[in-house]
Amino acid sequence: MHAKHSAPAAPGASQYHEVMVPNYAPADFVPLKGAGARVWTAEGDELVDFGGGIAVNSLGHCHPALIEALSEQAHKLWHVSNIVTNAPALHLARTLCERTFAERVFFCNSGAEANEAALKLARRRASIKHGTGKRTILSFRNSFHGRTLFTVSVGGQPKYTEHFGPLPEGIEHLPYNDIAALDKAVTDETCAIIAEPIQGEGGVIPGNVDFLKALRAACDRVDATLIFDEVQSGVGRTGALYGYMRAGVVPDVLTTAKGLGGGFPIGAMLTKREWAEYLPAGTHGTTFGGNPLGCAVAQRVIELVSAPDFLHGVETRGQAMRQELARIGDAYGVFREVRGMGLLLGGVVSDAWAGRAGDIVKAGHAEGVWCLVAGPEVVRFAPPLNVTEQEMGDGLARLERAVQRLVSAGG
Ligand SMILES: *Cc1c(COP(=O)(O)O)cnc(C)c1O
């Protein structure tokens, strides 16, 4: 028998490599407590959180209404499985159907699972309706759809599939925002097109409205399934409840997760009745999908976020943040462009800072602001949708100090 030493009392980032699979490279601080857009760390620092748990904490940390929803449900019922249905799941599904194009909802636990369901549904529908030859999934370079083997293969970043083969077949990757390439690739064998209305991980790249319309037209032409992956762009992030609403292009299937639970893990696939019929009883499932705790929290998130005043506020705060980021970018020559929608913004680094988005994020940590990257060329901002003026002002002032410090240290 091996005696184990008990763990030291205070968690420190340095312990990570003693106990964790090293598939992440965590920052050197450990958040212990959060409120709104602020977190306090084990190291005794306070940070303004412009990352929002990677576009997850849509209402900030520990929002009182979400604490209430979670604790109310925690006193009633935690889990029942899908052998039965449950009240919070039915309520949330009805709300999502009322407030979006959807007529049917499938619940799961993450973005990857929502996309896995969407892709399986598209394949099954095409196979039953048109035969097994209609199986090609068209996706876009630099897209991100999750880390299961199917979703990572559909995603457009080859480095994420290296050494994981053999990979699922029948997937083609096209350049994003390129209508000519799209029209050339779409054939009767096309089973589905999957796209993010705004590419998040790939660098905060908005899809042109004409491009998104062309996706819809192409799918209509060959009876393929149009899947919008709104795992990052959904739940108010762009200033609309879902990004497709801004473009006015309605998909057949929409996937949502990240912001849906405001920090509680939940995902969903929204679809139309005709599509839903291709997943009859027994064809797909997941143990935790529709879990009452997750659905109760997501219910409150959707109610708060879908209020027109709230969404208008996202747009207003997004514009203010974008302007200030552009000013900082110009003043210190760090960003050549600030792009995005609502409160999903990306500062694209200038030539002088090529490949160094991560250095800017790291300098921010030292000044008390927590931002994200979206690849090596883009500093990404996804603060809580209800970030206050004070939080935003403090965070941006800290970011400016960080940039100033980097620049004056000679880059
Ligand atoms: C994060 C993300 C996913 C994957 O979601 P997980 O919850 O990590 O599985 C899928 N698609 C998009 C667009 C994302 O941003």
mmCIF file of N, CA and C in Angstrom, residues 90-176:
data_model
loop_
_atom_site.group_PDB
_atom_site.id
_atom_site.type_symbol
_atom_site.label_atom_id
_atom_site.label_comp_id
_atom_site.label_asym_id
_atom_site.label_seq_id
_atom_site.Cartn_x
_atom_site.Cartn_y
_atom_site.Cartn_z
ATOM 1 N N LEU A 90 -39.334 20.585 -20.134
ATOM 2 C CA LEU A 90 -40.493 20.927 -20.970
ATOM 3 C C LEU A 90 -40.671 22.444 -21.052
ATOM 4 N N HIS A 91 -40.500 23.092 -19.908
ATOM 5 C CA HIS A 91 -40.659 24.551 -19.852
ATOM 6 C C HIS A 91 -39.621 25.240 -20.740
ATOM 7 N N LEU A 92 -38.373 24.797 -20.609
ATOM 8 C CA LEU A 92 -37.291 25.417 -21.392
ATOM 9 C C LEU A 92 -37.475 25.150 -22.888
ATOM 10 N N ALA A 93 -37.861 23.930 -23.238
ATOM 11 C CA ALA A 93 -38.058 23.612 -24.656
ATOM 12 C C ALA A 93 -39.161 24.489 -25.235
ATOM 13 N N ARG A 94 -40.237 24.661 -24.470
ATOM 14 C CA ARG A 94 -41.335 25.510 -24.965
ATOM 15 C C ARG A 94 -40.868 26.943 -25.153
ATOM 16 N N THR A 95 -40.102 27.436 -24.195
ATOM 17 C CA THR A 95 -39.593 28.815 -24.291
ATOM 18 C C THR A 95 -38.700 28.968 -25.517
ATOM 19 N N LEU A 96 -37.805 28.007 -25.743
ATOM 20 C CA LEU A 96 -36.903 28.095 -26.902
ATOM 21 C C LEU A 96 -37.701 28.052 -28.207
ATOM 22 N N CYS A 97 -38.754 27.216 -28.243
ATOM 23 C CA CYS A 97 -39.593 27.143 -29.453
ATOM 24 C C CYS A 97 -40.342 28.458 -29.667
ATOM 25 N N GLU A 98 -40.787 29.073 -28.583
ATOM 26 C CA GLU A 98 -41.522 30.337 -28.719
ATOM 27 C C GLU A 98 -40.629 31.469 -29.200
ATOM 28 N N ARG A 99 -39.361 31.432 -28.797
ATOM 29 C CA ARG A 99 -38.523 32.616 -29.059
ATOM 30 C C ARG A 99 -37.570 32.450 -30.229
ATOM 31 N N THR A 100 -37.611 31.283 -30.896
ATOM 32 C CA THR A 100 -36.748 31.068 -32.058
ATOM 33 C C THR A 100 -37.565 30.401 -33.164
ATOM 34 N N PHE A 101 -36.887 30.026 -34.252
ATOM 35 C CA PHE A 101 -37.533 29.315 -35.372
ATOM 36 C C PHE A 101 -37.918 27.885 -34.972
ATOM 37 N N ALA A 102 -37.384 27.400 -33.853
ATOM 38 C CA ALA A 102 -37.453 25.967 -33.547
ATOM 39 C C ALA A 102 -38.875 25.491 -33.276
ATOM 40 N N GLU A 103 -39.120 24.224 -33.653
ATOM 41 C CA GLU A 103 -40.370 23.546 -33.308
ATOM 42 C C GLU A 103 -40.121 22.357 -32.380
ATOM 43 N N ARG A 104 -38.847 21.903 -32.321
ATOM 44 C CA ARG A 104 -38.502 20.758 -31.485
ATOM 45 C C ARG A 104 -37.100 20.981 -30.913
ATOM 46 N N VAL A 105 -36.864 20.421 -29.707
ATOM 47 C CA VAL A 105 -35.591 20.647 -29.016
ATOM 48 C C VAL A 105 -35.030 19.316 -28.516
ATOM 49 N N PHE A 106 -33.718 19.149 -28.636
ATOM 50 C CA PHE A 106 -33.010 18.013 -28.025
ATOM 51 C C PHE A 106 -31.981 18.592 -27.056
ATOM 52 N N PHE A 107 -32.015 18.142 -25.809
ATOM 53 C CA PHE A 107 -31.072 18.668 -24.822
ATOM 54 C C PHE A 107 -29.866 17.745 -24.642
ATOM 55 N N CYS A 108 -28.718 18.368 -24.407
ATOM 56 C CA CYS A 108 -27.496 17.622 -24.116
ATOM 57 C C CYS A 108 -26.658 18.486 -23.169
ATOM 58 N N ASN A 109 -25.356 18.254 -23.126
ATOM 59 C CA ASN A 109 -24.550 18.874 -22.064
ATOM 60 C C ASN A 109 -23.450 19.799 -22.535
ATOM 61 N N SER A 110 -23.245 19.880 -23.851
ATOM 62 C CA SER A 110 -22.116 20.676 -24.336
ATOM 63 C C SER A 110 -22.340 21.022 -25.798
ATOM 64 N N GLY A 111 -21.477 21.883 -26.289
ATOM 65 C CA GLY A 111 -21.559 22.278 -27.691
ATOM 66 C C GLY A 111 -21.232 21.124 -28.619
ATOM 67 N N ALA A 112 -20.191 20.376 -28.278
ATOM 68 C CA ALA A 112 -19.797 19.251 -29.125
ATOM 69 C C ALA A 112 -20.939 18.249 -29.241
ATOM 70 N N GLU A 113 -21.606 17.984 -28.146
ATOM 71 C CA GLU A 113 -22.720 17.026 -28.174
ATOM 72 C C GLU A 113 -23.893 17.559 -28.989
ATOM 73 N N ALA A 114 -24.142 18.850 -28.916
ATOM 74 C CA ALA A 114 -25.221 19.433 -29.716
ATOM 75 C C ALA A 114 -24.887 19.286 -31.200
ATOM 76 N N ASN A 115 -23.627 19.536 -31.552
ATOM 77 C CA ASN A 115 -23.219 19.390 -32.954
ATOM 78 C C ASN A 115 -23.206 17.933 -33.389
ATOM 79 N N GLU A 116 -22.777 17.065 -32.505
ATOM 80 C CA GLU A 116 -22.791 15.627 -32.801
ATOM 81 C C GLU A 116 -24.226 15.204 -33.158
ATOM 82 N N ALA A 117 -25.183 15.670 -32.373
ATOM 83 C CA ALA A 117 -26.600 15.354 -32.630
ATOM 84 C C ALA A 117 -27.036 15.928 -33.974
ATOM 85 N N ALA A 118 -26.633 17.160 -34.244
ATOM 86 C CA ALA A 118 -27.037 17.829 -35.488
ATOM 87 C C ALA A 118 -26.488 17.086 -36.705
ATOM 88 N N LEU A 119 -25.226 16.690 -36.623
ATOM 89 C CA LEU A 119 -24.581 16.009 -37.761
ATOM 90 C C LEU A 119 -25.175 14.622 -37.961
ATOM 91 N N LYS A 120 -25.414 13.927 -36.873
ATOM 92 C CA LYS A 120 -26.044 12.599 -36.973
ATOM 93 C C LYS A 120 -27.450 12.718 -37.551
ATOM 94 N N LEU A 121 -28.183 13.728 -37.115
ATOM 95 C CA LEU A 121 -29.536 13.947 -37.641
ATOM 96 C C LEU A 121 -29.480 14.211 -39.151
ATOM 97 N N ALA A 122 -28.563 15.056 -39.570
ATOM 98 C CA ALA A 122 -28.469 15.395 -41.004
ATOM 99 C C ALA A 122 -28.129 14.150 -41.820
ATOM 100 N N ARG A 123 -27.205 13.334 -41.321
ATOM 101 C CA ARG A 123 -26.828 12.110 -42.031
ATOM 102 C C ARG A 123 -28.013 11.151 -42.105
ATOM 103 N N ARG A 124 -28.727 11.007 -40.994
ATOM 104 C CA ARG A 124 -29.828 10.045 -40.939
ATOM 105 C C ARG A 124 -30.956 10.474 -41.874
ATOM 106 N N ARG A 125 -31.273 11.761 -41.849
ATOM 107 C CA ARG A 125 -32.338 12.266 -42.720
ATOM 108 C C ARG A 125 -31.976 12.049 -44.192
ATOM 109 N N ALA A 126 -30.747 12.409 -44.566
ATOM 110 C CA ALA A 126 -30.343 12.283 -45.972
ATOM 111 C C ALA A 126 -30.369 10.822 -46.402
ATOM 112 N N SER A 127 -29.888 9.951 -45.517
ATOM 113 C CA SER A 127 -29.807 8.527 -45.847
ATOM 114 C C SER A 127 -31.201 7.934 -46.047
ATOM 115 N N ILE A 128 -32.127 8.279 -45.174
ATOM 116 C CA ILE A 128 -33.488 7.717 -45.271
ATOM 117 C C ILE A 128 -34.246 8.340 -46.441
ATOM 118 N N LYS A 129 -34.079 9.640 -46.619
ATOM 119 C CA LYS A 129 -34.879 10.349 -47.619
ATOM 120 C C LYS A 129 -34.301 10.196 -49.026
ATOM 121 N N HIS A 130 -32.964 10.135 -49.117
ATOM 122 C CA HIS A 130 -32.344 10.177 -50.447
ATOM 123 C C HIS A 130 -31.400 9.022 -50.732
ATOM 124 N N GLY A 131 -31.146 8.171 -49.758
ATOM 125 C CA GLY A 131 -30.220 7.061 -49.977
ATOM 126 C C GLY A 131 -28.827 7.375 -49.465
ATOM 127 N N THR A 132 -28.012 6.323 -49.345
ATOM 128 C CA THR A 132 -26.737 6.460 -48.629
ATOM 129 C C THR A 132 -25.681 7.252 -49.394
ATOM 130 N N GLY A 133 -25.935 7.574 -50.663
ATOM 131 C CA GLY A 133 -24.959 8.363 -51.432
ATOM 132 C C GLY A 133 -24.927 9.822 -51.000
ATOM 133 N N LYS A 134 -25.994 10.282 -50.356
ATOM 134 C CA LYS A 134 -26.066 11.691 -49.955
ATOM 135 C C LYS A 134 -25.515 11.816 -48.551
ATOM 136 N N ARG A 135 -24.188 12.023 -48.458
ATOM 137 C CA ARG A 135 -23.592 11.951 -47.123
ATOM 138 C C ARG A 135 -22.518 13.007 -46.871
ATOM 139 N N THR A 136 -22.216 13.822 -47.888
ATOM 140 C CA THR A 136 -21.110 14.773 -47.711
ATOM 141 C C THR A 136 -21.514 15.947 -46.819
ATOM 142 N N ILE A 137 -20.669 16.201 -45.826
ATOM 143 C CA ILE A 137 -20.869 17.352 -44.938
ATOM 144 C C ILE A 137 -19.891 18.440 -45.352
ATOM 145 N N LEU A 138 -20.405 19.599 -45.672
ATOM 146 C CA LEU A 138 -19.549 20.731 -46.007
ATOM 147 C C LEU A 138 -19.389 21.616 -44.785
ATOM 148 N N SER A 139 -18.127 21.958 -44.540
ATOM 149 C CA SER A 139 -17.809 22.778 -43.385
ATOM 150 C C SER A 139 -16.767 23.810 -43.824
ATOM 151 N N PHE A 140 -16.335 24.680 -42.921
ATOM 152 C CA PHE A 140 -15.463 25.775 -43.345
ATOM 153 C C PHE A 140 -14.138 25.802 -42.604
ATOM 154 N N ARG A 141 -13.118 26.229 -43.331
ATOM 155 C CA ARG A 141 -11.776 26.322 -42.747
ATOM 156 C C ARG A 141 -11.809 27.234 -41.538
ATOM 157 N N ASN A 142 -11.024 26.879 -40.555
ATOM 158 C CA ASN A 142 -10.919 27.630 -39.299
ATOM 159 C C ASN A 142 -12.158 27.538 -38.422
ATOM 160 N N SER A 143 -13.154 26.746 -38.851
ATOM 161 C CA SER A 143 -14.331 26.630 -37.995
ATOM 162 C C SER A 143 -13.998 25.752 -36.802
ATOM 163 N N PHE A 144 -14.807 25.884 -35.759
ATOM 164 C CA PHE A 144 -14.639 25.041 -34.575
ATOM 165 C C PHE A 144 -16.005 24.506 -34.169
ATOM 166 N N HIS A 145 -16.104 23.178 -34.033
ATOM 167 C CA HIS A 145 -17.397 22.586 -33.707
ATOM 168 C C HIS A 145 -17.336 21.638 -32.513
ATOM 169 N N GLY A 146 -16.188 21.546 -31.838
ATOM 170 C CA GLY A 146 -16.092 20.692 -30.656
ATOM 171 C C GLY A 146 -14.971 19.678 -30.815
ATOM 172 N N ARG A 147 -14.826 18.803 -29.797
ATOM 173 C CA ARG A 147 -13.662 17.924 -29.740
ATOM 174 C C ARG A 147 -13.972 16.438 -29.783
ATOM 175 N N THR A 148 -15.248 16.062 -29.976
ATOM 176 C CA THR A 148 -15.482 14.634 -30.215
ATOM 177 C C THR A 148 -14.887 14.312 -31.585
ATOM 178 N N LEU A 149 -14.700 13.038 -31.889
ATOM 179 C CA LEU A 149 -13.994 12.705 -33.126
ATOM 180 C C LEU A 149 -14.754 13.202 -34.358
ATOM 181 N N PHE A 150 -16.081 13.113 -34.348
ATOM 182 C CA PHE A 150 -16.875 13.585 -35.481
ATOM 183 C C PHE A 150 -16.796 15.112 -35.584
ATOM 184 N N THR A 151 -17.048 15.798 -34.458
ATOM 185 C CA THR A 151 -17.089 17.266 -34.525
ATOM 186 C C THR A 151 -15.707 17.869 -34.785
ATOM 187 N N VAL A 152 -14.678 17.228 -34.305
ATOM 188 C CA VAL A 152 -13.338 17.778 -34.534
ATOM 189 C C VAL A 152 -12.926 17.534 -35.993
ATOM 190 N N SER A 153 -13.450 16.460 -36.585
ATOM 191 C CA SER A 153 -13.162 16.188 -37.999
ATOM 192 C C SER A 153 -13.920 17.157 -38.895
ATOM 193 N N VAL A 154 -15.130 17.511 -38.474
ATOM 194 C CA VAL A 154 -15.922 18.484 -39.232
ATOM 195 C C VAL A 154 -15.318 19.881 -39.069
ATOM 196 N N GLY A 155 -14.762 20.177 -37.921
ATOM 197 C CA GLY A 155 -14.118 21.471 -37.683
ATOM 198 C C GLY A 155 -12.978 21.696 -38.670
ATOM 199 N N GLY A 156 -12.692 22.954 -38.922
ATOM 200 C CA GLY A 156 -11.741 23.291 -39.986
ATOM 201 C C GLY A 156 -10.346 23.627 -39.504
ATOM 202 N N GLN A 157 -9.869 22.916 -38.460
ATOM 203 C CA GLN A 157 -8.507 23.190 -37.971
ATOM 204 C C GLN A 157 -7.751 21.866 -37.889
ATOM 205 N N PRO A 158 -7.020 21.536 -38.977
ATOM 206 C CA PRO A 158 -6.387 20.211 -39.101
ATOM 207 C C PRO A 158 -5.515 19.826 -37.909
ATOM 208 N N LYS A 159 -4.925 20.799 -37.228
ATOM 209 C CA LYS A 159 -4.035 20.431 -36.117
ATOM 210 C C LYS A 159 -4.789 19.682 -35.010
ATOM 211 N N TYR A 160 -6.095 19.877 -34.922
ATOM 212 C CA TYR A 160 -6.869 19.222 -33.873
ATOM 213 C C TYR A 160 -7.215 17.758 -34.180
ATOM 214 N N THR A 161 -6.976 17.300 -35.422
ATOM 215 C CA THR A 161 -7.268 15.888 -35.720
ATOM 216 C C THR A 161 -5.996 15.067 -35.889
ATOM 217 N N GLU A 162 -4.831 15.741 -35.886
ATOM 218 C CA GLU A 162 -3.571 15.029 -36.090
ATOM 219 C C GLU A 162 -3.406 13.878 -35.090
ATOM 220 N N HIS A 163 -3.058 12.709 -35.606
ATOM 221 C CA HIS A 163 -2.801 11.504 -34.806
ATOM 222 C C HIS A 163 -4.037 10.883 -34.169
ATOM 223 N N PHE A 164 -5.231 11.364 -34.531
ATOM 224 C CA PHE A 164 -6.450 10.776 -33.976
ATOM 225 C C PHE A 164 -7.170 9.858 -34.972
ATOM 226 N N GLY A 165 -6.545 9.645 -36.138
ATOM 227 C CA GLY A 165 -7.206 8.864 -37.179
ATOM 228 C C GLY A 165 -7.320 7.400 -36.818
ATOM 229 N N PRO A 166 -8.097 6.595 -37.558
ATOM 230 C CA PRO A 166 -8.877 7.028 -38.736
ATOM 231 C C PRO A 166 -10.063 7.919 -38.366
ATOM 232 N N LEU A 167 -10.303 8.909 -39.228
ATOM 233 C CA LEU A 167 -11.346 9.902 -38.972
ATOM 234 C C LEU A 167 -12.618 9.540 -39.737
ATOM 235 N N PRO A 168 -13.773 10.058 -39.280
ATOM 236 C CA PRO A 168 -15.016 9.861 -40.039
ATOM 237 C C PRO A 168 -14.855 10.404 -41.468
ATOM 238 N N GLU A 169 -15.523 9.762 -42.397
ATOM 239 C CA GLU A 169 -15.376 10.145 -43.813
ATOM 240 C C GLU A 169 -16.511 11.056 -44.259
ATOM 241 N N GLY A 170 -16.346 11.575 -45.481
ATOM 242 C CA GLY A 170 -17.429 12.329 -46.113
ATOM 243 C C GLY A 170 -17.527 13.752 -45.612
ATOM 244 N N ILE A 171 -16.377 14.372 -45.351
ATOM 245 C CA ILE A 171 -16.361 15.756 -44.860
ATOM 246 C C ILE A 171 -15.462 16.582 -45.778
ATOM 247 N N GLU A 172 -15.936 17.739 -46.218
ATOM 248 C CA GLU A 172 -15.107 18.635 -47.042
ATOM 249 C C GLU A 172 -15.045 20.006 -46.396
ATOM 250 N N HIS A 173 -13.871 20.635 -46.492
ATOM 251 C CA HIS A 173 -13.694 21.964 -45.903
ATOM 252 C C HIS A 173 -13.524 23.013 -46.986
ATOM 253 N N LEU A 174 -14.263 24.093 -46.867
ATOM 254 C CA LEU A 174 -14.254 25.160 -47.872
ATOM 255 C C LEU A 174 -13.807 26.460 -47.211
ATOM 256 N N PRO A 175 -13.347 27.413 -48.039
ATOM 257 C CA PRO A 175 -13.039 28.735 -47.455
ATOM 258 C C PRO A 175 -14.325 29.426 -46.993
ATOM 259 N N TYR A 176 -14.238 30.106 -45.858
ATOM 260 C CA TYR A 176 -15.396 30.807 -45.262
ATOM 261 C C TYR A 176 -15.654 32.092 -46.033
#
